[in-house]
Tab-separated table of C-alpha atoms in Angstrom:
chain	number	residue	atom	x	y	z
A	1	MET	CA	16.557	15.326	-29.244
A	2	ILE	CA	13.050	13.969	-29.835
A	3	SER	CA	10.876	16.105	-32.113
A	4	VAL	CA	7.208	16.200	-31.160
A	5	VAL	CA	3.987	17.556	-32.649
A	6	ILE	CA	1.158	17.950	-30.131
A	7	VAL	CA	-2.367	17.660	-31.502
A	8	GLY	CA	-5.158	18.998	-29.305
A	9	THR	CA	-6.172	22.025	-27.246
A	10	GLY	CA	-7.676	20.511	-24.066
A	11	ASN	CA	-6.306	19.969	-20.564
A	12	VAL	CA	-4.034	17.069	-21.524
A	13	ALA	CA	-2.638	18.879	-24.583
A	14	GLN	CA	-2.007	22.024	-22.544
A	15	ASN	CA	-0.286	20.169	-19.716
A	16	LEU	CA	1.864	18.199	-22.174
A	17	TYR	CA	2.801	21.432	-23.918
A	18	TYR	CA	3.821	23.168	-20.674
A	19	ALA	CA	5.800	20.142	-19.495
A	20	LEU	CA	7.497	19.250	-22.786
A	21	GLN	CA	8.559	22.812	-23.620
A	22	GLN	CA	10.590	22.831	-20.393
A	23	THR	CA	12.304	19.570	-21.268
A	24	ASP	CA	15.836	19.615	-22.681
A	25	GLY	CA	15.536	16.418	-24.715
A	26	VAL	CA	12.400	17.469	-26.573
A	27	ASN	CA	11.771	19.868	-29.439
A	28	ILE	CA	8.113	20.826	-29.881
A	29	LYS	CA	7.726	21.404	-33.625
A	30	GLN	CA	4.070	22.349	-33.596
A	31	VAL	CA	0.820	22.432	-31.638
A	32	VAL	CA	-2.134	21.634	-33.888
A	33	GLY	CA	-5.810	22.375	-33.280
A	34	ARG	CA	-8.872	23.321	-35.312
A	35	ASN	CA	-9.591	26.532	-33.468
A	36	SER	CA	-6.889	29.188	-33.120
A	37	THR	CA	-8.525	30.793	-30.070
A	38	HIS	CA	-8.259	27.445	-28.260
A	39	LEU	CA	-4.526	27.516	-29.009
A	40	GLU	CA	-3.863	30.700	-27.091
A	41	PHE	CA	-1.994	28.765	-24.380
A	42	VAL	CA	0.865	28.284	-26.864
A	43	LYS	CA	3.196	31.162	-26.061
A	44	ASP	CA	5.415	30.766	-29.149
A	45	LYS	CA	2.980	31.743	-31.889
A	46	LEU	CA	5.245	30.256	-34.601
A	47	LEU	CA	4.319	26.800	-33.261
A	48	VAL	CA	0.569	27.267	-33.738
A	49	ASN	CA	-1.073	25.444	-36.648
A	50	THR	CA	-4.765	25.041	-37.481
A	51	ASP	CA	-4.226	23.259	-40.810
A	52	PHE	CA	-4.293	19.479	-40.331
A	53	THR	CA	-3.218	18.920	-43.958
A	54	ASN	CA	0.051	20.729	-43.366
A	55	ILE	CA	1.742	19.121	-40.392
A	56	PRO	CA	5.559	18.921	-40.394
A	57	ASN	CA	7.498	15.685	-39.950
A	58	ALA	CA	8.333	14.702	-36.372
A	59	ASP	CA	9.552	11.694	-34.400
A	60	ILE	CA	6.309	11.537	-32.433
A	61	TYR	CA	2.799	12.931	-32.947
A	62	LEU	CA	0.877	13.082	-29.682
A	63	LEU	CA	-2.894	13.010	-30.234
A	64	ALA	CA	-4.170	14.585	-27.004
A	65	ILE	CA	-7.754	14.827	-28.219
A	66	SER	CA	-11.145	13.479	-27.158
A	67	ASP	CA	-11.641	9.711	-27.496
A	68	ASP	CA	-14.279	10.154	-30.201
A	69	ALA	CA	-12.046	12.357	-32.344
A	70	ILE	CA	-9.046	10.000	-32.486
A	71	GLY	CA	-10.424	7.848	-35.318
A	72	THR	CA	-11.184	10.842	-37.560
A	73	VAL	CA	-7.968	12.738	-36.885
A	74	THR	CA	-5.894	9.619	-37.527
A	75	SER	CA	-6.602	9.946	-41.272
A	76	PHE	CA	-4.350	13.043	-41.409
A	77	PHE	CA	-1.398	10.953	-40.194
A	78	LYS	CA	-1.640	7.843	-42.357
A	79	ASP	CA	1.349	8.800	-44.538
A	80	LYS	CA	3.566	10.014	-41.701
A	81	ASN	CA	6.733	8.065	-40.944
A	82	GLY	CA	6.823	9.182	-37.322
A	83	LEU	CA	5.157	7.421	-34.394
A	84	VAL	CA	1.507	8.436	-33.839
A	85	ALA	CA	0.452	7.997	-30.204
A	86	HIS	CA	-2.833	8.866	-28.528
A	87	THR	CA	-3.090	9.791	-24.842
A	88	SER	CA	-6.406	8.157	-23.965
A	89	GLY	CA	-6.899	5.665	-21.142
A	90	ALA	CA	-10.126	4.272	-22.515
A	91	THR	CA	-9.255	3.790	-26.199
A	92	SER	CA	-7.563	0.776	-27.774
A	93	ILE	CA	-4.414	1.061	-29.879
A	94	ALA	CA	-6.498	-0.492	-32.678
A	95	VAL	CA	-8.148	2.880	-33.406
A	96	LEU	CA	-4.779	3.939	-34.861
A	97	ASN	CA	-4.677	1.023	-37.330
A	98	GLY	CA	-4.502	3.389	-40.312
A	99	VAL	CA	-1.085	4.817	-39.375
A	100	LYS	CA	2.328	3.268	-39.977
A	101	ARG	CA	3.564	3.298	-36.358
A	102	PRO	CA	0.757	3.418	-33.774
A	103	GLY	CA	1.406	3.902	-30.062
A	104	ILE	CA	-0.031	4.937	-26.713
A	105	PHE	CA	1.313	7.621	-24.400
A	106	TYR	CA	-1.188	7.712	-21.520
A	107	PRO	CA	-0.336	9.919	-18.525
A	108	LEU	CA	-2.326	8.439	-15.628
A	109	GLN	CA	-3.435	11.664	-14.009
A	110	THR	CA	-6.389	14.030	-13.758
A	111	PHE	CA	-5.934	17.214	-15.753
A	112	THR	CA	-8.229	20.024	-14.777
A	113	LYS	CA	-8.766	23.306	-16.580
A	114	GLY	CA	-6.643	26.067	-15.094
A	115	LYS	CA	-4.299	23.801	-13.130
A	116	ILE	CA	-0.806	22.924	-14.314
A	117	VAL	CA	0.483	19.671	-12.815
A	118	SER	CA	4.026	18.373	-12.452
A	119	PHE	CA	4.669	15.227	-14.482
A	120	THR	CA	7.561	13.940	-12.357
A	121	SER	CA	5.495	11.449	-10.375
A	122	ILE	CA	2.815	10.768	-12.997
A	123	PRO	CA	2.976	7.204	-14.378
A	124	ILE	CA	3.203	7.272	-18.166
A	125	CYS	CA	1.603	4.114	-19.583
A	126	ILE	CA	3.007	3.252	-23.007
A	127	GLU	CA	2.204	0.739	-25.718
A	128	ALA	CA	3.584	0.192	-29.222
A	129	ASN	CA	3.914	-2.579	-31.793
A	130	THR	CA	7.715	-2.727	-32.079
A	131	LYS	CA	10.658	-2.674	-29.704
A	132	THR	CA	12.036	0.455	-31.425
A	133	ASP	CA	8.779	2.329	-30.945
A	134	MET	CA	8.525	1.161	-27.330
A	135	GLU	CA	12.014	2.532	-26.723
A	136	LEU	CA	11.149	5.855	-28.351
A	137	LEU	CA	8.039	6.244	-26.168
A	138	THR	CA	10.082	5.248	-23.114
A	139	ASP	CA	12.660	7.923	-23.960
A	140	LEU	CA	9.939	10.555	-24.328
A	141	GLY	CA	8.243	9.413	-21.118
A	142	LYS	CA	11.492	9.559	-19.160
A	143	THR	CA	12.038	13.205	-20.114
A	144	LEU	CA	8.878	13.935	-18.083
A	145	SER	CA	8.374	11.264	-15.440
A	146	ASN	CA	10.167	8.844	-13.129
A	147	THR	CA	7.609	6.146	-13.916
A	148	VAL	CA	7.195	4.837	-17.458
A	149	VAL	CA	5.396	1.472	-17.676
A	150	GLU	CA	4.403	-0.848	-20.501
A	151	ILE	CA	0.673	-1.516	-20.276
A	152	ASN	CA	-1.318	-3.250	-23.013
A	153	SER	CA	-4.678	-1.911	-24.247
A	154	GLN	CA	-6.765	-4.312	-22.145
A	155	GLN	CA	-4.859	-3.521	-18.920
A	156	ARG	CA	-5.013	0.185	-19.694
A	157	LYS	CA	-8.797	0.053	-20.001
A	158	THR	CA	-8.979	-1.646	-16.624
A	159	LEU	CA	-6.626	0.898	-15.113
A	160	HIS	CA	-8.880	3.606	-16.509
A	161	VAL	CA	-11.952	2.132	-14.798
A	162	ALA	CA	-10.035	1.888	-11.522
A	163	ALA	CA	-8.976	5.517	-12.023
A	164	VAL	CA	-12.614	6.538	-12.408
A	165	PHE	CA	-13.355	4.992	-9.001
A	166	VAL	CA	-10.413	6.560	-7.123
A	167	ASN	CA	-10.547	9.920	-8.884
A	168	ASN	CA	-13.889	10.872	-10.502
A	169	PHE	CA	-16.073	9.093	-7.944
A	170	THR	CA	-13.916	10.176	-5.020
A	171	ASN	CA	-14.186	13.762	-6.193
A	172	TYR	CA	-17.948	13.345	-6.326
A	173	LEU	CA	-17.908	12.224	-2.669
A	174	TYR	CA	-15.952	15.409	-1.899
A	175	THR	CA	-18.740	17.305	-3.715
A	176	LEU	CA	-21.355	15.676	-1.491
A	177	GLY	CA	-19.260	16.461	1.601
A	178	ALA	CA	-19.126	20.114	0.521
A	179	GLU	CA	-22.866	20.084	-0.173
A	180	ILE	CA	-23.695	18.680	3.284
A	181	CYS	CA	-21.463	21.317	4.912
A	182	GLU	CA	-23.051	24.105	2.894
A	183	GLU	CA	-26.568	22.964	3.808
A	184	HIS	CA	-25.656	23.338	7.492
A	185	GLN	CA	-23.463	26.472	7.305
A	186	ILE	CA	-20.265	24.597	8.105
A	187	ASP	CA	-16.914	25.519	6.540
A	188	PHE	CA	-15.893	22.739	4.093
A	189	ASN	CA	-12.238	23.685	4.678
A	190	LEU	CA	-12.469	21.892	8.051
A	191	LEU	CA	-12.604	18.605	6.116
A	192	LYS	CA	-9.503	19.215	3.993
A	193	PRO	CA	-6.912	17.844	6.453
A	194	LEU	CA	-9.050	14.688	6.700
A	195	ILE	CA	-9.226	14.407	2.911
A	196	THR	CA	-5.449	14.778	2.644
A	197	GLU	CA	-4.777	12.198	5.369
A	198	THR	CA	-7.225	9.708	3.807
A	199	ALA	CA	-5.180	9.850	0.603
A	200	THR	CA	-1.782	10.034	2.304
A	201	LYS	CA	-2.212	7.031	4.561
A	202	LEU	CA	-2.194	4.771	1.498
A	203	ASN	CA	1.572	5.256	1.570
A	204	ASP	CA	1.651	3.178	4.781
A	205	LEU	CA	-1.459	1.008	4.629
A	206	SER	CA	-3.545	-0.788	2.012
A	207	PRO	CA	-7.035	0.728	1.639
A	208	LEU	CA	-8.455	-2.457	3.173
A	209	GLN	CA	-6.305	-1.924	6.292
A	210	ALA	CA	-7.013	1.816	6.295
A	211	GLN	CA	-10.804	1.466	6.463
A	212	THR	CA	-12.401	3.084	9.525
A	213	GLY	CA	-15.849	4.431	10.384
A	214	PRO	CA	-19.278	3.338	11.607
A	215	ALA	CA	-19.912	0.834	8.780
A	216	LYS	CA	-16.554	-0.861	9.362
A	217	ARG	CA	-17.327	-1.107	13.101
A	218	GLY	CA	-20.875	-2.302	12.438
A	219	ASP	CA	-22.090	0.658	14.519
A	220	GLN	CA	-25.817	0.536	13.627
A	221	LYS	CA	-26.747	3.387	15.948
A	222	THR	CA	-24.500	5.907	14.188
A	223	LEU	CA	-25.496	4.600	10.746
A	224	HIS	CA	-29.139	5.092	11.692
A	225	ASN	CA	-28.537	8.597	13.082
A	226	HIS	CA	-26.637	9.600	9.961
A	227	LEU	CA	-29.445	8.440	7.692
A	228	GLN	CA	-31.933	10.451	9.739
A	229	LEU	CA	-29.783	13.521	9.276
A	230	LEU	CA	-29.540	13.170	5.489
A	231	LYS	CA	-32.620	14.669	3.875
A	232	ASN	CA	-31.480	14.341	0.270
A	233	LYS	CA	-32.635	11.084	-1.381
A	234	GLN	CA	-29.492	10.588	-3.449
A	235	GLN	CA	-27.221	11.183	-0.433
A	236	ARG	CA	-29.241	8.590	1.540
A	237	GLU	CA	-29.079	6.067	-1.303
A	238	LEU	CA	-25.308	6.389	-1.621
A	239	TYR	CA	-24.858	6.329	2.139
A	240	THR	CA	-26.781	3.048	2.384
A	241	LEU	CA	-25.141	1.369	-0.589
A	242	LEU	CA	-21.603	2.286	0.467
A	243	SER	CA	-22.164	1.452	4.136
A	244	ASN	CA	-23.589	-1.965	3.259
A	245	ALA	CA	-20.664	-2.619	0.918
A	246	ILE	CA	-18.165	-1.743	3.669
A	247	LYS	CA	-20.009	-3.895	6.221
A	248	GLU	CA	-20.022	-6.801	3.818
A	249	LYS	CA	-16.352	-6.389	2.936
A	250	HIS	CA	-15.339	-6.251	6.577
A	251	GLY	CA	-17.449	-9.200	7.596
A	252	LYS	CA	-20.035	-7.449	9.729
A	253	GLU	CA	-23.478	-8.978	9.797
A	254	LEU	CA	-25.964	-7.145	7.611
B	1	MET	CA	0.118	23.920	32.654
B	2	ILE	CA	-3.108	21.973	31.918
B	3	SER	CA	-3.403	18.611	33.700
B	4	VAL	CA	-5.104	15.917	31.666
B	5	VAL	CA	-6.352	12.373	32.256
B	6	ILE	CA	-6.865	10.362	29.061
B	7	VAL	CA	-9.512	7.643	29.220
B	8	GLY	CA	-9.387	5.008	26.474
B	9	THR	CA	-7.015	2.674	24.672
B	10	GLY	CA	-8.057	2.947	21.011
B	11	ASN	CA	-6.610	4.874	18.064
B	12	VAL	CA	-7.827	8.286	19.238
B	13	ALA	CA	-6.598	7.751	22.823
B	14	GLN	CA	-3.207	6.572	21.576
B	15	ASN	CA	-2.785	9.483	19.201
B	16	LEU	CA	-3.846	11.984	21.876
B	17	TYR	CA	-1.367	10.410	24.280
B	18	TYR	CA	1.536	10.608	21.810
B	19	ALA	CA	0.707	14.195	20.878
B	20	LEU	CA	-0.031	15.539	24.369
B	21	GLN	CA	3.034	13.993	26.007
B	22	GLN	CA	5.185	16.038	23.610
B	23	THR	CA	3.384	19.244	24.480
B	24	ASP	CA	4.980	21.698	26.905
B	25	GLY	CA	1.769	23.156	28.254
B	26	VAL	CA	0.214	19.807	29.182
B	27	ASN	CA	0.820	17.371	32.036
B	28	ILE	CA	-0.673	13.900	31.442
B	29	LYS	CA	-1.603	12.641	34.915
B	30	GLN	CA	-2.929	9.259	33.878
B	31	VAL	CA	-4.105	7.047	31.028
B	32	VAL	CA	-7.088	4.951	32.092
B	33	GLY	CA	-8.406	1.773	30.481
B	34	ARG	CA	-10.052	-1.472	31.566
B	35	ASN	CA	-7.432	-3.749	30.081
B	36	SER	CA	-3.753	-3.301	31.003
B	37	THR	CA	-2.512	-5.092	27.853
B	38	HIS	CA	-4.371	-2.482	25.769
B	39	LEU	CA	-2.429	0.197	27.651
B	40	GLU	CA	0.983	-0.994	26.526
B	41	PHE	CA	1.359	2.067	24.266
B	42	VAL	CA	1.861	4.166	27.427
B	43	LYS	CA	5.619	4.286	27.824
B	44	ASP	CA	5.635	5.722	31.359
B	45	LYS	CA	4.158	2.820	33.327
B	46	LEU	CA	3.462	5.064	36.340
B	47	LEU	CA	0.717	6.725	34.289
B	48	VAL	CA	-1.198	3.494	33.645
B	49	ASN	CA	-4.423	2.937	35.576
B	50	THR	CA	-7.079	0.224	35.138
B	51	ASP	CA	-9.150	1.253	38.164
B	52	PHE	CA	-11.941	3.638	37.152
B	53	THR	CA	-12.884	4.251	40.789
B	54	ASN	CA	-9.466	5.701	41.545
B	55	ILE	CA	-8.820	8.473	39.056
B	56	PRO	CA	-6.823	11.517	40.216
B	57	ASN	CA	-8.061	15.090	39.924
B	58	ALA	CA	-7.214	16.900	36.707
B	59	ASP	CA	-8.225	20.018	34.786
B	60	ILE	CA	-9.577	17.964	31.890
B	61	TYR	CA	-10.663	14.322	31.475
B	62	LEU	CA	-10.623	13.275	27.828
B	63	LEU	CA	-12.973	10.361	27.161
B	64	ALA	CA	-11.506	8.899	23.960
B	65	ILE	CA	-13.717	5.823	24.036
B	66	SER	CA	-16.331	4.241	21.773
B	67	ASP	CA	-19.609	6.153	21.379
B	68	ASP	CA	-21.584	3.437	23.149
B	69	ALA	CA	-19.291	3.448	26.201
B	70	ILE	CA	-19.457	7.196	26.908
B	71	GLY	CA	-22.750	7.027	28.818
B	72	THR	CA	-21.580	4.240	31.121
B	73	VAL	CA	-18.103	5.601	31.763
B	74	THR	CA	-19.522	9.049	32.563
B	75	SER	CA	-20.825	7.713	35.905
B	76	PHE	CA	-17.240	7.466	37.207
B	77	PHE	CA	-16.787	11.206	36.672
B	78	LYS	CA	-19.961	12.663	38.174
B	79	ASP	CA	-18.206	13.990	41.270
B	80	LYS	CA	-15.151	15.363	39.498
B	81	ASN	CA	-14.625	19.113	39.492
B	82	GLY	CA	-12.599	19.045	36.280
B	83	LEU	CA	-13.976	19.348	32.756
B	84	VAL	CA	-15.099	16.015	31.245
B	85	ALA	CA	-14.907	16.049	27.435
B	86	HIS	CA	-15.579	13.258	24.973
B	87	THR	CA	-13.889	13.066	21.578
B	88	SER	CA	-16.725	11.690	19.475
B	89	GLY	CA	-18.040	13.306	16.300
B	90	ALA	CA	-21.359	11.513	16.384
B	91	THR	CA	-22.383	11.911	20.034
B	92	SER	CA	-24.213	14.837	21.595
B	93	ILE	CA	-22.870	16.747	24.586
B	94	ALA	CA	-26.111	15.674	26.346
B	95	VAL	CA	-24.680	12.196	27.003
B	96	LEU	CA	-22.414	13.872	29.582
B	97	ASN	CA	-25.354	15.391	31.513
B	98	GLY	CA	-24.331	13.572	34.704
B	99	VAL	CA	-21.040	15.446	35.095
B	100	LYS	CA	-20.479	18.925	36.497
B	101	ARG	CA	-18.638	20.402	33.509
B	102	PRO	CA	-19.340	18.594	30.225
B	103	GLY	CA	-17.466	19.360	27.015
B	104	ILE	CA	-16.453	18.141	23.567
B	105	PHE	CA	-12.928	17.875	22.208
B	106	TYR	CA	-13.388	16.333	18.759
B	107	PRO	CA	-10.288	16.087	16.541
B	108	LEU	CA	-11.640	15.925	12.980
B	109	GLN	CA	-9.297	13.307	11.577
B	110	THR	CA	-9.073	9.602	10.778
B	111	PHE	CA	-6.999	7.650	13.281
B	112	THR	CA	-5.842	4.270	12.065
B	113	LYS	CA	-4.194	1.539	14.092
B	114	GLY	CA	-0.428	1.648	13.776
B	115	LYS	CA	-0.247	5.162	12.332
B	116	ILE	CA	0.693	8.215	14.392
B	117	VAL	CA	-0.579	11.464	12.899
B	118	SER	CA	0.518	15.042	13.447
B	119	PHE	CA	-2.153	17.197	15.097
B	120	THR	CA	-0.843	20.538	13.818
B	121	SER	CA	-3.318	20.830	10.937
B	122	ILE	CA	-6.160	18.794	12.462
B	123	PRO	CA	-9.211	20.941	13.273
B	124	ILE	CA	-10.208	20.487	16.913
B	125	CYS	CA	-13.959	21.030	17.273
B	126	ILE	CA	-14.883	22.102	20.788
B	127	GLU	CA	-18.094	22.640	22.715
B	128	ALA	CA	-18.818	23.492	26.353
B	129	ASN	CA	-21.542	25.082	28.464
B	130	THR	CA	-19.596	28.018	29.904
B	131	LYS	CA	-17.172	30.596	28.612
B	132	THR	CA	-14.510	29.430	31.113
B	133	ASP	CA	-14.761	25.830	29.907
B	134	MET	CA	-14.694	26.930	26.280
B	135	GLU	CA	-11.484	28.858	26.999
B	136	LEU	CA	-9.934	25.854	28.737
B	137	LEU	CA	-10.714	23.581	25.782
B	138	THR	CA	-9.389	26.240	23.407
B	139	ASP	CA	-6.147	26.406	25.391
B	140	LEU	CA	-5.774	22.616	25.284
B	141	GLY	CA	-6.628	22.532	21.571
B	142	LYS	CA	-4.073	25.232	20.762
B	143	THR	CA	-1.273	23.212	22.368
B	144	LEU	CA	-1.877	20.654	19.580
B	145	SER	CA	-3.388	22.359	16.564
B	146	ASN	CA	-3.507	25.591	14.596
B	147	THR	CA	-7.260	25.215	14.127
B	148	VAL	CA	-9.601	25.166	17.121
B	149	VAL	CA	-13.257	25.857	16.277
B	150	GLU	CA	-16.442	26.122	18.268
B	151	ILE	CA	-18.997	23.733	16.788
B	152	ASN	CA	-22.309	22.861	18.464
B	153	SER	CA	-23.546	19.263	18.793
B	154	GLN	CA	-25.903	19.480	15.804
B	155	GLN	CA	-23.241	20.956	13.506
B	156	ARG	CA	-20.714	18.394	14.738
B	157	LYS	CA	-23.044	15.536	13.822
B	158	THR	CA	-23.419	16.983	10.344
B	159	LEU	CA	-19.670	17.430	10.034
B	160	HIS	CA	-19.304	13.804	11.059
B	161	VAL	CA	-21.648	12.626	8.273
B	162	ALA	CA	-19.740	14.753	5.755
B	163	ALA	CA	-16.518	13.216	7.106
B	164	VAL	CA	-17.909	9.732	6.489
B	165	PHE	CA	-18.455	10.665	2.820
B	166	VAL	CA	-15.026	12.210	2.208
B	167	ASN	CA	-13.069	9.718	4.331
B	168	ASN	CA	-14.729	6.329	4.953
B	169	PHE	CA	-16.534	6.155	1.617
B	170	THR	CA	-13.583	7.579	-0.297
B	171	ASN	CA	-11.352	4.955	1.276
B	172	TYR	CA	-13.828	2.319	0.155
B	173	LEU	CA	-13.549	3.593	-3.424
B	174	TYR	CA	-9.760	3.226	-3.064
B	175	THR	CA	-10.437	-0.366	-1.936
B	176	LEU	CA	-12.472	-1.021	-5.069
B	177	GLY	CA	-9.744	0.542	-7.217
B	178	ALA	CA	-7.200	-1.788	-5.602
B	179	GLU	CA	-9.543	-4.749	-6.111
B	180	ILE	CA	-10.019	-3.977	-9.816
B	181	CYS	CA	-6.237	-3.657	-10.262
B	182	GLU	CA	-5.617	-6.936	-8.448
B	183	GLU	CA	-8.194	-8.774	-10.553
B	184	HIS	CA	-6.254	-7.758	-13.664
B	185	GLN	CA	-2.683	-8.064	-12.341
B	186	ILE	CA	-2.065	-4.309	-12.377
B	187	ASP	CA	0.055	-2.572	-9.740
B	188	PHE	CA	-2.258	-0.411	-7.560
B	189	ASN	CA	0.707	1.875	-6.839
B	190	LEU	CA	0.251	3.334	-10.327
B	191	LEU	CA	-2.943	4.991	-9.066
B	192	LYS	CA	-1.398	6.663	-6.025
B	193	PRO	CA	-0.211	9.889	-7.728
B	194	LEU	CA	-3.747	10.251	-9.115
B	195	ILE	CA	-5.249	9.730	-5.649
B	196	THR	CA	-2.906	12.353	-4.189
B	197	GLU	CA	-3.672	14.882	-6.926
B	198	THR	CA	-7.442	14.330	-6.597
B	199	ALA	CA	-7.167	15.321	-2.927
B	200	THR	CA	-4.576	18.071	-3.450
B	201	LYS	CA	-6.416	19.947	-6.152
B	202	LEU	CA	-9.091	20.923	-3.620
B	203	ASN	CA	-6.565	23.521	-2.455
B	204	ASP	CA	-7.131	25.340	-5.751
B	205	LEU	CA	-10.588	24.313	-6.906
B	206	SER	CA	-13.945	23.447	-5.365
B	207	PRO	CA	-14.877	19.765	-5.845
B	208	LEU	CA	-17.628	20.900	-8.212
B	209	GLN	CA	-15.056	22.682	-10.394
B	210	ALA	CA	-12.591	19.813	-10.068
B	211	GLN	CA	-14.942	17.143	-11.456
B	212	THR	CA	-13.644	15.354	-14.561
B	213	GLY	CA	-14.304	12.000	-16.212
B	214	PRO	CA	-16.679	10.246	-18.609
B	215	ALA	CA	-19.837	10.897	-16.537
B	216	LYS	CA	-19.064	14.627	-16.306
B	217	ARG	CA	-18.516	14.728	-20.095
B	218	GLY	CA	-21.647	12.659	-20.714
B	219	ASP	CA	-19.425	10.208	-22.626
B	220	GLN	CA	-21.904	7.309	-22.974
B	221	LYS	CA	-19.525	5.158	-24.999
B	222	THR	CA	-16.875	5.032	-22.262
B	223	LEU	CA	-19.499	4.564	-19.531
B	224	HIS	CA	-20.893	1.618	-21.480
B	225	ASN	CA	-17.446	0.096	-22.055
B	226	HIS	CA	-16.565	0.440	-18.380
B	227	LEU	CA	-19.749	-1.326	-17.299
B	228	GLN	CA	-18.973	-4.159	-19.682
B	229	LEU	CA	-15.542	-4.533	-18.117
B	230	LEU	CA	-16.856	-4.699	-14.536
B	231	LYS	CA	-17.955	-8.240	-13.752
B	232	ASN	CA	-18.659	-7.680	-10.052
B	233	LYS	CA	-22.325	-6.785	-9.368
B	234	GLN	CA	-21.551	-4.375	-6.522
B	235	GLN	CA	-18.907	-2.552	-8.566
B	236	ARG	CA	-21.425	-2.181	-11.428
B	237	GLU	CA	-24.117	-0.906	-9.099
B	238	LEU	CA	-21.852	1.734	-7.587
B	239	TYR	CA	-20.483	2.679	-10.996
B	240	THR	CA	-24.005	3.295	-12.305
B	241	LEU	CA	-25.278	5.155	-9.253
B	242	LEU	CA	-22.252	7.465	-9.015
B	243	SER	CA	-22.078	8.096	-12.764
B	244	ASN	CA	-25.766	9.011	-12.906
B	245	ALA	CA	-25.340	11.301	-9.907
B	246	ILE	CA	-22.408	13.076	-11.589
B	247	LYS	CA	-24.297	13.387	-14.892
B	248	GLU	CA	-27.283	14.843	-13.081
B	249	LYS	CA	-25.169	17.263	-11.044
B	250	HIS	CA	-23.345	18.514	-14.132
B	251	GLY	CA	-26.498	18.866	-16.193
B	252	LYS	CA	-25.980	16.097	-18.715
B	253	GLU	CA	-29.066	14.401	-20.082
B	254	LEU	CA	-29.675	11.027	-18.469
């Protein structure tokens, strides 16, 4: 049984709490946050703690807090004998230098307010300074997910940038799609099967193989018509930049 | 029983052929294309025809050909009494002016070489000039899909632009994600659960609600670090443009 203290009240902390409390091999000893109203998601009120100076001993402390807060919060854990791991994709393990056993427990997924996700297929990216600590993080990861991988801080940062492209930026393209539909009284739901298939076909094809569309075909007439249809400057700018990038990548003359 | 002639040999023609041949209510009378080697996907060789001047009568002729070819190919159908429908998202119904009964049968999906898709959830966008023809296209659509919608040429063009954003451009962002992973010896497969979840969460949230990430949070430090990590000019340009767009949309100070 691995004992865990979760620190944080945001989407990652909440999802970790929901997932870990259902896990046989894990005992959540406490969920710690500054603001008790932000801790209302913790059903067992005995686990709630707002006092950072009074945190019980545990095998692992999971700091599921904002990147900027990690450095400050770390000071409360400098005397702890347990492993102190943060869950950030963008932050080096070096920020935890003040603690005895630093580590990373980064679930590579998007956590959105009000949506509980299943961890089974989420890759957990771990990092630690010793073999023992790596094993402990692996054990914790395996209670949640089928995929636990060792990724060093530099690789994790890169993975995080790539994640921004395929997740945050992709979602913004969905936003623009919805906006264009709304401007012309078209139901955005019509695009959802297309969105699903675009993601799903990566199971069979690389994204390079999966590319389709007017830019890929070098179909100037359609590209021109589309630009005429787009009245919003930002939509036009993105349309041009992305179409040119696709043309270039797929060897069409510019 | 609706009799259908499919014209074309590309991804849309092939997928329509595979789907319609499995449909009880439809009788495929012929598949027509210029090049017999491109017609090898047609299992029943009796259905293959490369002679456009010798096409049998049918209830519906589906022109699943490139946008540029529709105008030219239309001339072979000007004396036909059946309904002549093209399958293009970007092309007006006006291109079919030479035929007696023009129509549109546009399956809103991405069709990629070597991948057969199920039509059940694909919206079929139809257009025709008479109620009778609209009903015929609806009947054909319903043999394949649960969603058949009447969309006029102007709306269809807009839907097609929106589709380019959520499909072609999104797939290009996946390509960049894969490229960034490859450059740093990271397995792109790690990002696939994230890609799936980004698409799936639109079932619960609007893309505006679903937005996460450093740009949404106005997290300048991470944005700056990411830009430092990206060495490719095009990646940096897209990163900046999309991040600024997200910041603007979500009301963060630029």
